[in-house]
CSV table of C-alpha atoms and ligand atoms in Angstrom, one decimal:
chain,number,residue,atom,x,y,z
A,1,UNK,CA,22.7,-5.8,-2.8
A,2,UNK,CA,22.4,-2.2,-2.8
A,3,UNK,CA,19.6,-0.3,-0.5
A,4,UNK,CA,18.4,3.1,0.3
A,5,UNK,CA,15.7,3.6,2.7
A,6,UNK,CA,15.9,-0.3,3.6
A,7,UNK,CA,14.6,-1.1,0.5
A,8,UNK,CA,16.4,-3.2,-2.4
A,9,UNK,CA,18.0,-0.6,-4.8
A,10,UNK,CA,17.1,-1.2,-8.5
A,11,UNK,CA,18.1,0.2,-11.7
A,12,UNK,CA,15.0,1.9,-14.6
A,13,UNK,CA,14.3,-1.7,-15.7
A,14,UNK,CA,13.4,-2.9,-12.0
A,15,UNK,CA,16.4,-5.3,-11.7
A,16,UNK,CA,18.0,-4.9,-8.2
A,17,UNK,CA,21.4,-3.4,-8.1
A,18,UNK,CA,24.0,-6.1,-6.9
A,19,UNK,CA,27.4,-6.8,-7.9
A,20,UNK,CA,26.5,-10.6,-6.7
A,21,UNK,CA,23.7,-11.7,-8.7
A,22,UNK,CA,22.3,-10.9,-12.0
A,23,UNK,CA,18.7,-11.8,-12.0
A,24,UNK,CA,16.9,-10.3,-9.2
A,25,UNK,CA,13.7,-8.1,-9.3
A,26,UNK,CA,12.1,-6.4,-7.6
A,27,UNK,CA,8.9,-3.6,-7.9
A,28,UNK,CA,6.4,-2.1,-5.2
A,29,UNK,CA,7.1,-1.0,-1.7
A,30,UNK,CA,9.6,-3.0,-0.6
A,31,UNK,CA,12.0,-1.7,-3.6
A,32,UNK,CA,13.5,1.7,-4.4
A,33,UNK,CA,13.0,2.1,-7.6
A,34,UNK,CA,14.6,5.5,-10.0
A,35,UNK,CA,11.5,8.0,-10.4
A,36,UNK,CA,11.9,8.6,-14.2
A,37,UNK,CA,13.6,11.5,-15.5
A,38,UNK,CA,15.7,12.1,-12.5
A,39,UNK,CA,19.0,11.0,-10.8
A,40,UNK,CA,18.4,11.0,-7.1
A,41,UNK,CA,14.9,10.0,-6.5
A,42,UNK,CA,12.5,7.3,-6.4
A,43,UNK,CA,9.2,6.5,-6.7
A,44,UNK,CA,6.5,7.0,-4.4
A,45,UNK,CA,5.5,3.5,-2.3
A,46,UNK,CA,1.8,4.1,-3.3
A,47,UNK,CA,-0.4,1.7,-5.0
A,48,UNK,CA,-0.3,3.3,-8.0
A,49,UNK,CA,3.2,3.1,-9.3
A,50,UNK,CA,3.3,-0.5,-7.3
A,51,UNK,CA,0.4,-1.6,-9.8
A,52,UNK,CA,2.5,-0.7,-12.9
A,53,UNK,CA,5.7,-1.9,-11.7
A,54,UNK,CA,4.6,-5.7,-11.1
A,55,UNK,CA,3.4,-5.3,-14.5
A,56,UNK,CA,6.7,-3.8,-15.9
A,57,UNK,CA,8.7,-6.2,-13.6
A,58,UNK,CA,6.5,-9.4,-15.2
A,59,UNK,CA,7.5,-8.0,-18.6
A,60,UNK,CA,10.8,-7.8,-18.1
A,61,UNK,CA,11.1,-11.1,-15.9
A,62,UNK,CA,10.0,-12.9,-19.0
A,63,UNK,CA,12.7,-11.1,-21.4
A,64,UNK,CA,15.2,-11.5,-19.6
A,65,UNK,CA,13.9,-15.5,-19.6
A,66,UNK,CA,14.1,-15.4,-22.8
A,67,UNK,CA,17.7,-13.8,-23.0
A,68,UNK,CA,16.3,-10.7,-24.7
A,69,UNK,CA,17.8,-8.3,-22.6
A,70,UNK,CA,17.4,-5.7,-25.5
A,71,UNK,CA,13.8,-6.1,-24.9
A,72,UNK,CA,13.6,-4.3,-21.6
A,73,UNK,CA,11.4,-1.7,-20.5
A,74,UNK,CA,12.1,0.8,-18.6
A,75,UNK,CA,9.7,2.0,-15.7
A,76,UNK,CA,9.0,5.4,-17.0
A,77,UNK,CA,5.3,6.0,-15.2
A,78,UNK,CA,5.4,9.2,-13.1
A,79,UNK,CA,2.0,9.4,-10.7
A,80,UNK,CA,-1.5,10.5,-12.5
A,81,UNK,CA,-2.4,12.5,-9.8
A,82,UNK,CA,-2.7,12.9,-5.4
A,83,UNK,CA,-5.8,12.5,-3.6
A,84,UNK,CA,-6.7,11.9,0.3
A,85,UNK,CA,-9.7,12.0,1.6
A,86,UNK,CA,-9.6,13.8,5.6
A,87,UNK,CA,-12.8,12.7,6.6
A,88,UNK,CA,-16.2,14.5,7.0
A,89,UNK,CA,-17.0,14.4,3.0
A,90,UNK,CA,-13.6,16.2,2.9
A,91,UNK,CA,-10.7,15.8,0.6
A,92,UNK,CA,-6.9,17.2,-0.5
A,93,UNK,CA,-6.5,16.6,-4.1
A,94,UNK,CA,-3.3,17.4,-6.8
A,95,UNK,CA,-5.0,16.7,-10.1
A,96,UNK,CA,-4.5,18.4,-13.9
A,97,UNK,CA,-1.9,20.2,-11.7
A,98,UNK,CA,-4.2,22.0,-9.8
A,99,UNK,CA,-5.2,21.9,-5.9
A,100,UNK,CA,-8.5,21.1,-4.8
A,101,UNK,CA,-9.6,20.7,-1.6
A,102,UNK,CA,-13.0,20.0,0.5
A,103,UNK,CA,-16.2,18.7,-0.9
A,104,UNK,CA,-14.9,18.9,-4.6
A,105,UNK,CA,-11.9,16.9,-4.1
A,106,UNK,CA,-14.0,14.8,-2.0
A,107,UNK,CA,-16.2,13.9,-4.7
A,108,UNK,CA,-12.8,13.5,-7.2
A,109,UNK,CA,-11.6,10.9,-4.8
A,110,UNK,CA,-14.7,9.3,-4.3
A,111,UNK,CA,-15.4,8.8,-8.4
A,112,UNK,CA,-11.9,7.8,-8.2
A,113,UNK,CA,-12.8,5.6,-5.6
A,114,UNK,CA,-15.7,3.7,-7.0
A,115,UNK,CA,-14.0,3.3,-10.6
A,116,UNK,CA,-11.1,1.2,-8.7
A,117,UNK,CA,-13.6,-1.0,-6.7
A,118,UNK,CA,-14.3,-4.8,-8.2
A,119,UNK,CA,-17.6,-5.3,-9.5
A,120,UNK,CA,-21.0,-3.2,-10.1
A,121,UNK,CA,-22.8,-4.8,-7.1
A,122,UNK,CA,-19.9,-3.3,-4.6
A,123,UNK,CA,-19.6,0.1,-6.6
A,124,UNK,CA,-23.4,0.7,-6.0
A,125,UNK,CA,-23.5,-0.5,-2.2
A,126,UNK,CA,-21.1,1.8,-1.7
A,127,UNK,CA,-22.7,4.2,-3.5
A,128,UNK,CA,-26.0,3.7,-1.5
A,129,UNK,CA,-24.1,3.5,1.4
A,130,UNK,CA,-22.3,7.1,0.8
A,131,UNK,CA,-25.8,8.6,-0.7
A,132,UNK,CA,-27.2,7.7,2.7
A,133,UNK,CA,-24.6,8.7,4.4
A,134,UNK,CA,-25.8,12.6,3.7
A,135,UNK,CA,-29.5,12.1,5.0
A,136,UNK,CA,-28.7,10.1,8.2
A,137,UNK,CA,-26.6,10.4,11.2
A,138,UNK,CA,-24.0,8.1,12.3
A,139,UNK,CA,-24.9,4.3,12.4
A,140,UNK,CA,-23.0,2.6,15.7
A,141,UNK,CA,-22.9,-0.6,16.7
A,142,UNK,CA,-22.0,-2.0,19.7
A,143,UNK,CA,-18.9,-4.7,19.9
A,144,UNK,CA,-19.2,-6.9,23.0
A,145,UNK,CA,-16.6,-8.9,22.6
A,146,UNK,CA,-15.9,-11.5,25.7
A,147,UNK,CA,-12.8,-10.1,27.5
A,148,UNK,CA,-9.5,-12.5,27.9
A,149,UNK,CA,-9.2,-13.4,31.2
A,150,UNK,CA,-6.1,-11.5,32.9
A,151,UNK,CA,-4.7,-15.3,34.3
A,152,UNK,CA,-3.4,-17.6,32.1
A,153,UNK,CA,-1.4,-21.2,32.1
A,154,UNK,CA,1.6,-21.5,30.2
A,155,UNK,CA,2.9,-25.1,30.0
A,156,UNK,CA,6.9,-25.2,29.2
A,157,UNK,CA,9.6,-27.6,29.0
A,158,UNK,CA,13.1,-27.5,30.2
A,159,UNK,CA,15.1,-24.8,28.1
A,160,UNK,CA,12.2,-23.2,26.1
A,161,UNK,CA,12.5,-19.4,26.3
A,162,UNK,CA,9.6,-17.6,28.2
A,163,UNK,CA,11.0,-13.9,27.5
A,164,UNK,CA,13.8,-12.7,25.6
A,165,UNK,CA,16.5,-10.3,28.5
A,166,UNK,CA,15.4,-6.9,27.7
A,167,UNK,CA,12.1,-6.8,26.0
A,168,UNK,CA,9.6,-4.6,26.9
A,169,UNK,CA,7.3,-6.5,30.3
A,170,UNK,CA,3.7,-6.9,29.5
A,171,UNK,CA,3.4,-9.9,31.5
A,172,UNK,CA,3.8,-10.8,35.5
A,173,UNK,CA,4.9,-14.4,35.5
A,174,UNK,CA,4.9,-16.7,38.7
B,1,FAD,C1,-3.0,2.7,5.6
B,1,FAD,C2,-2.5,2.8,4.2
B,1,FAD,C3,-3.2,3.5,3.2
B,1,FAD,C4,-2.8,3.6,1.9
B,1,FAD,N1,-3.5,4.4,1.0
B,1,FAD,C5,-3.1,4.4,-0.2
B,1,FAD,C6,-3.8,5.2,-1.2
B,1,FAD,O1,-4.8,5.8,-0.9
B,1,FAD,N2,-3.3,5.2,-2.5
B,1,FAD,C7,-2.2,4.6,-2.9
B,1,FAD,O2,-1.9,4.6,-4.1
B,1,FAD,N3,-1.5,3.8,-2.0
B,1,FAD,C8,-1.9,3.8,-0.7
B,1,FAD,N4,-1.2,3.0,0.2
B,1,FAD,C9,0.1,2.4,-0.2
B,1,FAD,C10,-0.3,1.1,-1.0
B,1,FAD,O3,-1.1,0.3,-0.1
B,1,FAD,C11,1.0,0.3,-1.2
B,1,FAD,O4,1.9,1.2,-1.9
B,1,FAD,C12,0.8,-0.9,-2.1
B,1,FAD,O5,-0.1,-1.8,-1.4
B,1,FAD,C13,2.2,-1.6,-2.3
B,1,FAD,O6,1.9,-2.8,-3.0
B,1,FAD,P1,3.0,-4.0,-2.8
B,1,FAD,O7,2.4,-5.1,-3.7
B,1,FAD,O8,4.3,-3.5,-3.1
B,1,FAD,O9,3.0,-4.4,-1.3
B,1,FAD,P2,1.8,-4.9,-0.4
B,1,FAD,O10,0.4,-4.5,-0.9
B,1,FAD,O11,2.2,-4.6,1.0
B,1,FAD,O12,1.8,-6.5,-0.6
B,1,FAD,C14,2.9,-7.3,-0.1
B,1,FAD,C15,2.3,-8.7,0.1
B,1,FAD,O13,3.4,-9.6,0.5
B,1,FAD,C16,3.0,-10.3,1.5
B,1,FAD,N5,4.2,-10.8,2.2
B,1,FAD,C17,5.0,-10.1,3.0
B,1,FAD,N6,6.0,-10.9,3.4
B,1,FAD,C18,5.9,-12.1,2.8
B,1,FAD,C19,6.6,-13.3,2.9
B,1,FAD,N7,7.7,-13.4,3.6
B,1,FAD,N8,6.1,-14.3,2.1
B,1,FAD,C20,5.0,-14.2,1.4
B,1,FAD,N9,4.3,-13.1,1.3
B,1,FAD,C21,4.7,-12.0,2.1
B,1,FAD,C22,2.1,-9.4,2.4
B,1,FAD,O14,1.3,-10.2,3.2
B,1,FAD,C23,1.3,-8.7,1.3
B,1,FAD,O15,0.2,-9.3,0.9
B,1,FAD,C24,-1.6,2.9,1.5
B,1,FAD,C25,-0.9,2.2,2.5
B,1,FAD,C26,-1.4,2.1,3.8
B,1,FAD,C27,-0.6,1.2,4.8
């Protein structure tokens, strides 16, 4: 099976590259798949193109099923656009090819955002929660969670493995 980058190598229709097996696909992060329109690249592991490649990948699962190889698609899709948000209601955005930056591309990222979440009830609690977000300072809460006692029993037979020679010591063991 072919790799680059430790992840499965696969041809424009998402089929992995093997000289073993025939029927193997693969899409998302864990494949490297051709970014369309050139020879040495490949797409971006980012949510967007993994999205559309299950759905190509379903497509073309089915065809080939179905012995309609013909019937292929090819993965074509080439990013709509970049956005991060940096924190502080501030934002780095490629979109319309044009950079944005700060509050603007903030508010690009959140619209994007809130279109993407599930449901109206979420979109407007986080909404709210954002809105609100500009009149009041930080809310903190305090985690007390009960610590792990620093002395524990280990029970273990004859010939089970307590550490493996040479990993890293985070235990002291009597
Ligand atoms: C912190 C962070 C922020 C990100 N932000 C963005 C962003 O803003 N925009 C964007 O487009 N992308 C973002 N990404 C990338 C995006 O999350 C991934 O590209 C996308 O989730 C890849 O989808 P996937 O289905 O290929 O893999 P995943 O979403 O990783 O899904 C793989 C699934 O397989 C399961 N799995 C693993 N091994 C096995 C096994 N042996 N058996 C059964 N199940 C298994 C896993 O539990 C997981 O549920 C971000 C990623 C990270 C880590």
């Amino acid at each position: 099976m072919a790799s680059a980058y430790g992840k499965v190598e696969t041809d424009s229709y998402l089929r992995v590259i093997s000289d073993d097996f025939e029927n193997i696909w693969a899409a998302g992060d864990c494949s490297a798949d051709p970014f369309a329109g050139t020879d040495d690249q490949y797409c971006p592991p980012t949510a967007q193109f993994a999205q559309r490649q299950g759905v190509v990948c379903g497509k073309n699962i089915a065809a080939a099923m179905e012995g309609a190889d013909r019937g292929l698609e090819s993965f074509e899709f080439k990013g709509l656009r970049e956005m991060a948000a940096i924190g502080h209601r501030k934002a780095v955005a490629h979109a319309f090819g044009m950079n944005f930056s700060g509050f603007i591309a903030w508010w690009m990222w959140g619209t994007v955002y809130l279109s993407k979440l599930p449901g109206l009830d979420r979109k407007i609690r986080v909404m709210a929660d954002w809105t609100l977000d500009i009149f009041f300072s930080k809310d903190m809460s305090l985690l007390t969670p009960k610590y792990t006692s620093a002395l524990k029993e280990a029970h273990l037979e004859k010939g089970d493995v307590l550490f493996q020679s040479g990993e890293p010591a985070f235990s002291f063991y009597l």
